[in-house]
Short mmCIF file of C-alpha atoms in Angstrom, two decimals:
data_model
loop_
_atom_site.label_atom_id
_atom_site.label_comp_id
_atom_site.label_asym_id
_atom_site.label_seq_id
_atom_site.Cartn_x
_atom_site.Cartn_y
_atom_site.Cartn_z
CA MET G 1125 0.00 0.00 0.00
CA PRO G 1126 1.59 3.28 -1.07
CA ARG G 1127 2.54 5.39 1.96
CA HIS G 1128 1.66 9.04 2.20
CA SER G 1129 4.41 11.40 1.09
CA LYS G 1130 5.82 13.91 3.58
CA LEU G 1131 3.76 16.69 2.10
CA GLN G 1132 0.61 14.60 2.31
CA ARG G 1133 1.33 13.88 5.97
CA LEU G 1134 1.82 17.59 6.63
CA VAL G 1135 -1.52 18.36 5.02
CA LEU G 1136 -3.21 15.64 7.08
CA THR G 1137 -1.75 16.95 10.35
CA LEU G 1138 -2.94 20.43 9.38
CA TYR G 1139 -6.42 19.05 8.77
CA ARG G 1140 -6.38 17.35 12.17
CA GLN G 1141 -5.27 20.57 13.86
CA PHE G 1142 -8.04 22.48 12.12
CA LEU G 1143 -10.68 19.99 13.23
CA ARG G 1144 -9.44 20.13 16.83
CA ALA G 1145 -9.46 23.94 16.77
CA GLY G 1146 -13.04 23.99 15.49
CA GLN G 1147 -14.55 21.44 17.86
CA ASN G 1148 -16.36 23.72 20.28
CA LYS G 1149 -17.01 26.58 17.93
CA PRO G 1150 -20.07 26.57 15.68
CA GLY G 1151 -19.75 26.73 11.95
CA PHE G 1152 -16.08 25.74 11.63
CA ILE G 1153 -16.21 22.06 10.72
CA PRO G 1154 -18.34 22.20 7.56
CA ARG G 1155 -16.29 25.09 6.20
CA ILE G 1156 -12.96 23.36 6.91
CA ARG G 1157 -14.20 20.18 5.30
CA ASP G 1158 -15.38 22.00 2.17
CA GLU G 1159 -12.10 23.83 1.76
CA PHE G 1160 -9.96 20.70 2.13
CA ARG G 1161 -12.22 18.62 -0.14
CA ALA G 1162 -12.11 21.28 -2.87
CA ASN G 1163 -8.33 21.52 -2.74
CA ALA G 1164 -7.89 17.74 -2.69
CA ARG G 1165 -8.34 17.88 -6.45
CA ILE G 1166 -4.91 19.46 -6.93
CA LYS G 1167 -2.40 17.12 -8.51
CA LYS G 1168 0.31 15.66 -6.31
CA THR G 1169 2.99 17.13 -8.56
CA ASP G 1170 1.87 20.74 -8.20
CA VAL G 1171 4.06 21.15 -5.11
CA MET G 1172 4.29 24.94 -5.31
CA HIS G 1173 0.56 25.39 -5.16
CA ILE G 1174 0.17 22.85 -2.35
CA GLU G 1175 2.88 24.54 -0.27
CA TYR G 1176 1.30 27.93 -0.87
CA LEU G 1177 -2.06 26.63 0.36
CA TYR G 1178 -0.36 24.92 3.30
CA ARG G 1179 1.25 28.22 4.40
CA ARG G 1180 -2.07 29.99 3.96
CA GLY G 1181 -3.75 27.28 6.02
CA GLN G 1182 -1.22 27.69 8.82
CA ARG G 1183 -1.88 31.43 8.98
CA GLN G 1184 -5.61 30.81 9.07
CA LEU G 1185 -5.14 28.18 11.79
CA GLU G 1186 -3.42 30.78 13.97
CA GLN G 1187 -6.47 32.99 13.59
CA LEU G 1188 -8.92 30.19 14.36
CA LYS G 1189 -7.02 28.97 17.41
CA ASP G 1190 -7.27 32.43 18.93
CA VAL G 1191 -9.50 32.44 21.99
CA ASN G 1192 -11.39 35.48 20.72
CA THR G 1193 -12.62 33.72 17.57
CA LYS G 1194 -16.13 32.54 18.28
CA GLN G 1195 -17.86 31.72 15.02
CA LEU G 1196 -17.17 31.23 11.35
CA GLY G 1197 -19.51 32.01 8.49
CA SER G 1198 -19.09 32.04 4.76
CA PHE G 1199 -20.72 33.36 1.63
CA SER G 1200 -21.07 31.17 -1.40
CA LYS G 1201 -21.64 32.30 -4.94
CA PRO G 1202 -24.81 30.78 -6.44
CA ARG G 1203 -24.20 28.38 -9.32
CA ASP G 1204 -26.42 30.31 -11.74
CA GLN G 1205 -25.07 33.79 -12.47
CA GLY G 1206 -28.14 35.88 -11.71
CA MET V 744 14.42 92.10 -11.02
CA SER V 745 11.00 93.25 -9.87
CA SER V 746 11.56 96.71 -11.26
CA ILE V 747 12.13 95.30 -14.73
CA TRP V 748 8.80 93.44 -14.50
CA ILE V 749 7.02 96.65 -13.56
CA GLU V 750 8.61 98.40 -16.51
CA ASN V 751 7.31 95.73 -18.87
CA SER V 752 3.73 96.10 -17.69
CA GLU V 753 4.08 99.85 -18.04
CA MET V 754 5.30 99.20 -21.55
CA GLU V 755 2.12 97.26 -22.31
CA ASP V 756 -0.14 99.99 -20.85
CA LYS V 757 1.76 102.60 -22.76
CA ARG V 758 1.45 100.57 -25.94
CA LYS V 759 -2.32 100.34 -25.51
CA ASN V 760 -2.52 104.12 -24.98
CA VAL V 761 -0.49 104.66 -28.09
CA ALA V 762 -2.68 102.27 -30.05
CA ILE V 763 -5.86 104.15 -29.07
CA LYS V 764 -4.29 107.47 -30.04
CA LEU V 765 -3.01 106.19 -33.36
CA GLN V 766 -6.35 104.60 -34.21
CA THR V 767 -8.12 107.90 -33.90
CA ILE V 768 -5.46 109.87 -35.78
CA HIS V 769 -4.24 107.45 -38.39
CA SER V 770 -7.42 105.49 -39.14
CA ARG V 771 -6.99 105.50 -42.89
CA LEU V 772 -3.34 104.61 -42.71
CA VAL V 773 -4.39 101.71 -40.52
CA CYS V 774 -6.80 100.26 -43.06
CA VAL V 775 -4.15 100.27 -45.75
CA CYS V 776 -1.53 98.85 -43.48
CA VAL V 777 -3.70 95.87 -42.46
CA CYS V 778 -3.35 94.43 -45.94
CA VAL V 779 0.38 94.95 -45.89
CA CYS V 780 0.61 93.33 -42.41
CA VAL V 781 -0.17 89.86 -43.67
CA CYS V 782 2.86 89.79 -45.97
CA VAL V 783 5.37 91.21 -43.53
CA CYS V 784 4.41 89.41 -40.28
CA VAL V 785 7.85 87.88 -39.90
CA CYS V 786 9.58 91.24 -40.02
CA VAL V 787 7.02 92.54 -37.53
CA CYS V 788 8.29 90.08 -34.90
CA VAL V 789 11.80 91.36 -35.41
CA CYS V 790 10.57 94.90 -35.06
CA VAL V 791 8.81 94.04 -31.81
CA CYS V 792 12.15 93.08 -30.27
CA VAL V 793 13.84 96.13 -31.70
CA CYS V 794 11.13 98.44 -30.40
CA LEU V 795 11.20 96.79 -26.98
CA LYS V 796 14.89 97.42 -26.63
CA LYS V 797 14.47 100.97 -27.84
CA GLY V 798 11.62 101.53 -25.43
CA ASN V 799 13.58 100.05 -22.51
CA VAL V 800 16.51 102.32 -23.18
CA VAL V 801 14.13 105.30 -23.32
CA LEU V 802 12.47 104.20 -20.08
CA GLN V 803 15.72 103.86 -18.18
CA ASN V 804 16.78 107.34 -19.18
CA THR V 805 13.51 108.90 -18.06
CA ARG V 806 13.50 106.90 -14.80
CA SER V 807 16.98 108.06 -13.89
CA HIS V 808 15.80 111.63 -14.38
CA SER V 809 12.63 111.20 -12.33
CA SER V 810 14.31 109.43 -9.42
CA SER V 811 16.45 112.47 -8.80
CA ASP V 812 13.31 114.43 -7.81
CA VAL V 813 13.09 114.82 -4.06
CA GLY V 814 9.83 113.90 -2.30
CA ALA V 815 8.23 112.51 -5.45
CA VAL V 816 5.51 109.92 -4.84
CA ASP V 817 5.98 106.58 -6.58
CA ALA V 818 2.65 106.84 -8.37
CA GLY V 819 3.55 110.31 -9.49
CA ILE V 820 6.90 109.18 -10.84
CA VAL V 821 5.22 106.36 -12.69
CA GLY V 822 2.55 108.67 -14.10
CA SER V 823 4.97 111.36 -15.21
CA GLY V 824 7.43 108.80 -16.44
CA GLY V 825 4.65 107.05 -18.31
CA GLN V 826 3.50 110.25 -19.97
CA ARG V 827 7.01 111.19 -20.93
CA ASN V 828 7.60 107.61 -22.04
CA SER V 829 4.48 107.55 -24.14
CA LYS V 830 5.53 110.76 -25.92
CA MET V 831 9.03 109.43 -26.44
CA SER V 832 7.66 106.14 -27.67
CA VAL V 833 5.25 107.86 -30.05
CA LEU V 834 8.23 109.60 -31.55
CA GLY V 835 10.15 106.35 -31.69
CA VAL V 836 7.20 104.51 -33.18
CA SER V 837 6.25 107.05 -35.79
CA SER V 838 9.82 107.27 -36.94
CA LEU V 839 9.43 103.85 -38.47
CA SER V 840 6.40 103.55 -40.75
CA ARG V 841 5.93 99.91 -39.94
CA CYS V 842 5.98 100.54 -36.23
CA GLY V 843 2.59 102.19 -36.65
CA LEU V 844 1.35 98.76 -37.52
CA LEU V 845 3.15 97.49 -34.47
CA ALA V 846 1.29 99.86 -32.17
CA LEU V 847 -1.99 98.78 -33.78
CA ARG V 848 -1.01 95.17 -33.51
CA SER V 849 0.35 95.66 -30.00
CA PRO V 850 -2.13 93.19 -28.49
CA ALA V 851 -1.24 90.81 -31.32
CA GLY V 852 2.42 91.68 -30.84
CA VAL V 853 2.10 90.90 -27.17
CA ALA V 854 0.38 87.65 -28.11
CA VAL V 855 3.23 86.80 -30.52
CA ARG V 856 5.74 87.56 -27.76
CA TYR V 857 3.84 85.28 -25.37
CA ALA V 858 3.54 82.60 -28.03
CA GLN V 859 7.29 82.65 -28.59
CA THR V 860 8.03 82.21 -24.89
CA ALA V 861 5.25 79.75 -24.02
CA ALA V 862 5.16 77.25 -26.91
CA ALA V 863 7.05 73.99 -26.29
CA PRO V 864 7.49 71.45 -29.08
CA VAL V 865 5.56 68.15 -28.75
CA ALA V 866 8.09 65.62 -27.35
CA GLN V 867 8.88 62.21 -28.79
CA PRO V 868 7.35 59.41 -26.67
CA ARG V 869 10.04 57.77 -24.50
CA ILE V 870 9.01 54.12 -24.17
CA LYS V 871 10.50 52.27 -21.21
CA LYS V 872 10.08 48.52 -20.70
CA PHE V 873 9.21 47.12 -17.29
CA GLN V 874 9.68 43.39 -16.67
CA VAL V 875 7.53 42.47 -13.68
CA TYR V 876 7.39 39.17 -11.79
CA ARG V 877 3.89 37.69 -11.95
CA TRP V 878 2.37 34.72 -10.15
CA ASP V 879 -1.25 34.07 -9.35
CA PRO V 880 -1.72 31.04 -7.09
CA ASP V 881 -5.50 31.25 -7.38
CA THR V 882 -5.29 30.42 -11.07
CA PRO V 883 -4.75 26.65 -11.17
CA GLY V 884 -1.54 25.55 -12.84
CA ASP V 885 -0.05 29.05 -13.01
CA LYS V 886 3.75 29.26 -12.86
CA PRO V 887 5.82 32.33 -11.90
CA ARG V 888 6.74 34.29 -15.00
CA MET V 889 8.00 37.68 -16.14
CA GLN V 890 5.62 39.99 -17.94
CA THR V 891 6.82 43.00 -19.93
CA TYR V 892 4.94 46.29 -19.96
CA GLU V 893 5.76 49.39 -21.99
CA ILE V 894 5.27 52.83 -20.50
CA ASP V 895 5.71 56.25 -22.08
CA LEU V 896 7.83 58.13 -19.54
CA ASN V 897 6.47 61.49 -20.76
CA SER V 898 3.02 60.68 -19.42
CA CYS V 899 4.11 59.03 -16.20
CA GLY V 900 5.36 60.27 -12.83
CA PRO V 901 9.07 60.00 -12.01
CA MET V 902 8.94 57.13 -9.50
CA VAL V 903 8.68 53.39 -10.10
CA LEU V 904 5.46 53.30 -8.08
CA ASP V 905 3.92 55.80 -10.52
CA ALA V 906 4.75 53.40 -13.35
CA LEU V 907 3.25 50.42 -11.50
CA ILE V 908 0.06 52.34 -10.75
CA LYS V 909 -0.14 53.43 -14.38
CA ILE V 910 0.23 49.80 -15.49
CA LYS V 911 -2.49 48.74 -13.07
CA ASN V 912 -4.83 51.54 -14.12
CA GLU V 913 -4.42 51.39 -17.86
CA MET V 914 -2.92 48.08 -18.94
CA ASP V 915 -3.34 45.22 -16.47
CA PRO V 916 -5.65 45.59 -13.44
CA THR V 917 -4.63 42.17 -12.12
CA LEU V 918 -1.13 43.37 -11.18
CA THR V 919 -0.94 43.17 -7.38
CA PHE V 920 1.39 45.10 -5.10
CA ARG V 921 1.30 46.82 -1.74
CA ARG V 922 1.41 50.61 -1.52
CA SER V 923 0.12 53.31 0.80
CA CYS V 924 1.84 56.61 1.42
CA ARG V 925 3.69 57.18 -1.90
CA GLU V 926 6.29 59.21 -0.01
CA GLY V 927 8.68 56.67 1.55
CA ILE V 928 7.35 56.60 5.10
CA CYS V 929 5.03 53.61 5.34
CA GLY V 930 7.32 50.92 3.94
CA SER V 931 4.55 49.03 2.11
CA CYS V 932 5.98 49.21 -1.43
CA ALA V 933 9.33 47.57 -0.66
CA MET V 934 10.43 45.43 -3.61
CA ASN V 935 13.51 44.39 -5.53
CA ILE V 936 14.02 46.81 -8.44
CA ASN V 937 16.96 46.26 -10.82
CA GLY V 938 18.65 44.04 -8.27
CA GLY V 939 18.41 46.30 -5.23
CA ASN V 940 15.84 46.34 -2.44
CA THR V 941 14.17 49.74 -2.14
CA LEU V 942 10.82 51.44 -1.82
CA ALA V 943 9.13 51.79 -5.20
CA CYS V 944 7.79 55.22 -4.28
CA VAL V 945 11.26 56.59 -3.57
CA LEU V 946 13.29 55.17 -6.46
CA LYS V 947 13.26 57.25 -9.64
CA ILE V 948 12.72 55.41 -12.91
CA ASP V 949 16.04 55.04 -14.73
CA THR V 950 15.47 57.20 -17.82
CA ASP V 951 17.81 55.03 -19.94
CA ILE V 952 15.29 53.63 -22.41
CA SER V 953 17.62 50.99 -23.87
CA LYS V 954 17.56 48.90 -20.67
CA PRO V 955 14.36 47.36 -19.24
CA SER V 956 13.56 47.81 -15.56
CA LYS V 957 13.25 44.52 -13.68
CA ILE V 958 10.85 44.42 -10.75
CA TYR V 959 10.79 41.44 -8.41
CA PRO V 960 9.27 40.94 -4.97
CA LEU V 961 11.60 41.01 -1.94
CA PRO V 962 14.10 38.15 -2.36
CA HIS V 963 13.81 34.88 -0.46
CA MET V 964 10.37 35.69 0.90
CA TYR V 965 7.33 33.53 0.29
CA VAL V 966 5.09 35.24 -2.24
CA VAL V 967 1.38 35.68 -1.62
CA LYS V 968 0.70 37.00 -5.13
CA ASP V 969 2.68 38.91 -7.81
CA LEU V 970 4.84 41.44 -5.90
CA VAL V 971 3.32 40.87 -2.44
CA PRO V 972 5.65 39.02 0.01
CA ASP V 973 4.50 37.14 3.11
CA MET V 974 5.75 39.29 5.99
CA SER V 975 4.26 37.25 8.83
CA ASN V 976 7.60 35.72 9.87
CA PHE V 977 9.23 39.17 9.87
CA TYR V 978 6.48 40.63 12.05
CA ALA V 979 6.59 37.65 14.42
CA GLN V 980 10.33 38.19 14.91
CA TYR V 981 9.73 41.89 15.59
CA LYS V 982 7.12 40.98 18.17
CA SER V 983 9.53 38.57 19.87
CA ILE V 984 12.02 41.31 20.87
CA GLU V 985 9.28 43.13 22.84
CA PRO V 986 9.62 46.53 21.12
CA TYR V 987 8.03 48.60 23.85
CA LEU V 988 9.16 50.43 26.94
CA LYS V 989 9.48 48.21 29.99
CA LYS V 990 10.04 49.69 33.41
CA LYS V 991 10.70 47.98 36.72
CA ASP V 992 8.51 50.48 38.57
CA GLU V 993 5.19 50.71 36.73
CA SER V 994 3.51 52.91 39.34
CA LYS V 995 4.11 56.20 37.50
CA GLU V 996 2.82 54.90 34.17
CA GLY V 997 0.61 57.38 32.34
CA LYS V 998 1.02 60.23 34.82
CA GLU V 999 3.67 62.33 33.07
CA GLN V 1000 6.53 61.97 30.62
CA TYR V 1001 9.57 59.92 31.49
CA LEU V 1002 12.36 62.47 31.23
CA GLN V 1003 15.53 61.90 29.30
CA SER V 1004 18.61 64.04 28.76
CA MET V 1005 19.43 65.43 25.32
CA GLU V 1006 22.52 63.23 25.03
CA ASP V 1007 20.41 60.16 25.70
CA ARG V 1008 17.84 61.28 23.15
CA ASP V 1009 20.56 61.83 20.55
CA LYS V 1010 21.56 58.19 20.91
CA LEU V 1011 18.21 57.21 19.39
CA ASP V 1012 18.75 59.25 16.21
CA GLY V 1013 19.26 56.95 13.25
CA LEU V 1014 17.43 54.11 15.01
CA TYR V 1015 13.87 55.27 15.53
CA GLU V 1016 13.39 56.27 11.87
CA CYS V 1017 13.15 52.62 10.81
CA ILE V 1018 9.91 52.02 8.91
CA LEU V 1019 10.15 48.19 9.01
CA CYS V 1020 10.05 47.86 5.24
CA ALA V 1021 12.24 44.71 5.45
CA CYS V 1022 14.56 45.88 2.65
CA CYS V 1023 17.64 45.28 4.83
CA SER V 1024 16.62 41.90 6.22
CA THR V 1025 15.76 40.53 2.80
CA SER V 1026 19.09 41.67 1.40
CA CYS V 1027 21.10 39.79 4.05
CA PRO V 1028 22.43 36.38 2.84
CA SER V 1029 22.47 35.10 6.43
CA TYR V 1030 18.79 35.93 6.70
CA TRP V 1031 18.18 34.07 3.43
CA CYS V 1032 19.75 30.96 4.95
CA ILE V 1033 18.18 30.98 8.40
CA ALA V 1034 15.12 33.23 8.30
CA ASP V 1035 13.44 31.42 11.18
CA LYS V 1036 16.26 31.62 13.74
CA TYR V 1037 18.38 34.63 12.77
CA LEU V 1038 16.45 37.80 13.58
CA GLY V 1039 17.75 39.94 10.71
CA PRO V 1040 19.12 43.49 10.68
CA ALA V 1041 15.80 45.34 10.91
CA VAL V 1042 14.66 43.54 14.04
CA LEU V 1043 18.13 43.66 15.63
CA MET V 1044 18.35 47.41 15.04
CA GLN V 1045 15.06 47.84 16.85
CA ALA V 1046 16.28 45.59 19.67
CA TYR V 1047 19.32 47.85 19.98
CA ARG V 1048 17.04 50.92 19.94
CA TRP V 1049 15.22 49.61 23.00
CA MET V 1050 18.43 48.53 24.72
CA ILE V 1051 20.04 51.97 24.63
CA ASP V 1052 16.86 53.87 25.45
CA SER V 1053 17.73 55.35 28.85
CA ARG V 1054 14.08 55.20 29.93
CA ASP V 1055 13.99 51.40 29.53
CA ASP V 1056 15.04 49.37 32.63
CA PHE V 1057 15.28 45.89 31.12
CA THR V 1058 18.49 46.25 29.07
CA GLU V 1059 20.14 43.19 30.58
CA ASP V 1060 17.06 41.05 30.03
CA ARG V 1061 16.94 42.09 26.39
CA LEU V 1062 20.62 41.21 26.00
CA SER V 1063 20.23 37.83 27.71
CA LYS V 1064 17.32 36.97 25.44
CA LEU V 1065 19.61 37.27 22.41
CA GLN V 1066 22.25 35.06 24.01
CA ASP V 1067 22.20 32.08 21.62
CA PRO V 1068 24.29 31.22 18.58
CA PHE V 1069 21.62 32.19 16.06
CA SER V 1070 19.74 35.34 17.01
CA VAL V 1071 22.61 37.82 16.67
CA TYR V 1072 25.76 35.89 15.86
CA ARG V 1073 24.72 34.83 12.39
CA CYS V 1074 25.67 38.36 11.33
CA HIS V 1075 29.04 38.28 9.55
CA THR V 1076 29.13 42.03 8.73
CA ILE V 1077 28.23 41.48 5.10
CA MET V 1078 26.74 45.03 5.26
CA ASN V 1079 24.19 44.52 2.50
CA CYS V 1080 21.67 45.90 4.95
CA THR V 1081 23.25 49.36 5.22
CA SER V 1082 23.67 49.71 1.46
CA SER V 1083 20.05 48.80 0.74
CA CYS V 1084 18.28 50.83 3.45
CA PRO V 1085 15.98 53.31 1.64
CA LYS V 1086 15.98 55.66 4.65
CA GLY V 1087 19.80 55.75 4.87
CA LEU V 1088 20.04 54.06 8.27
CA ASN V 1089 22.88 51.82 9.44
CA PRO V 1090 21.66 48.47 10.81
CA GLY V 1091 25.11 46.90 10.43
CA LYS V 1092 26.57 49.36 12.91
CA ALA V 1093 23.70 48.78 15.33
CA ILE V 1094 24.35 45.02 15.25
CA ALA V 1095 28.05 45.66 15.93
CA GLU V 1096 27.08 47.74 18.95
CA ILE V 1097 24.83 44.93 20.18
CA LYS V 1098 27.75 42.50 19.91
CA LYS V 1099 29.90 44.90 21.94
CA MET V 1100 27.21 45.22 24.60
CA MET V 1101 26.79 41.46 24.69
CA ALA V 1102 30.51 41.05 25.33
CA THR V 1103 30.64 43.53 28.22
CA TYR V 1104 27.42 42.13 29.68
CA LYS V 1105 28.95 38.63 29.66
CA GLU V 1106 32.03 39.96 31.42
CA LYS V 1107 29.87 41.64 34.05
CA LYS V 1108 27.93 38.45 34.56
CA ALA V 1109 31.15 36.42 34.85
CA ALA V 1110 32.58 38.99 37.28
CA ALA V 1111 29.41 38.90 39.40
CA VAL V 1112 29.57 35.10 39.61
#
């Protein structure tokens, strides 16, 4: 069974940290899941993009871990351009 | 200088008076001369200059006479001088038949004179090429690349930031860069231009059109987009040195100013002006190698600024915090920092002073133990 690469393991630990940070705060988990699922489509070889998103994720994790952050909400663009 | 200006305006008033007089007296002559005017307009310009010089000479003579009068009011001198001047000029003008036309055309003559001084020829467009680093991580599969833009320097401000804003406004609105004050005080627009780290709003565009200008983001920094570097590590390091006043006795806080002698205040000159643009830190090869452990010249200069502030009581604590092989001692006096600082400060010297203070502090500690 092919093992995860180092980068994949880093991404998985980041995901775990995000989920732990969002346990007691409403609205975090669905948003985190959507973001990670959408970016899972990136090819394994596009290392630059993955690292960029990983750094961005770390910065966002710092914000979420902050005690003062209570809730998370998001806007989504409707599929049909109205 | 001002007196000559006054004389010129008097000349114009006098010319208008002369014109009115001549129109009433020489009306027929005028009608004939209008037709002749068209053919000889070039010579008329020459005559304008000639008449001006003549008139000036006449004016100076009359003024020297009038100034000798004792107790004469300025207005009176001007009035009498003007009258005398007008008579003299009428003589001068009527002596030349064409100058009658001149007096008639004095408004036109004045206009010609203004046209000669004011008109500037339309300049050739000076096209300068700018090669700018571009990368958009939001576009899937995008790779960093250089994009070339052409700017006419005649329709652009003198600084590189003016060129970037012009590109963003007119050519490519997706070009992303930080900017705020446009005067070299905020430190937002720090980038690598033609190999050197400076503020884009302070560096003049090199007017040599044969060479393109190369604009890159700050070297060895993670890029968020196009020319925007990720400064979070830099700011975290700045936070770690505790860049605020710390006193042992906090009881008097907020009541009145903490006093400081002038000599102590002079020690801070050249240190407090740092705008934290990160030009120096990102030009240091040691900082390129170990950005996470070595603090970098900008942060170390601010650490030194707080160490030598006489109002701060925690100098030894600040020194002991830097007592590890990486925070300060990765500096090998490469001095790239001092040569790239856009404000002309000297971080290299500040780091040398820190090293000196660290040495004496170690001795004191050893002596105490």
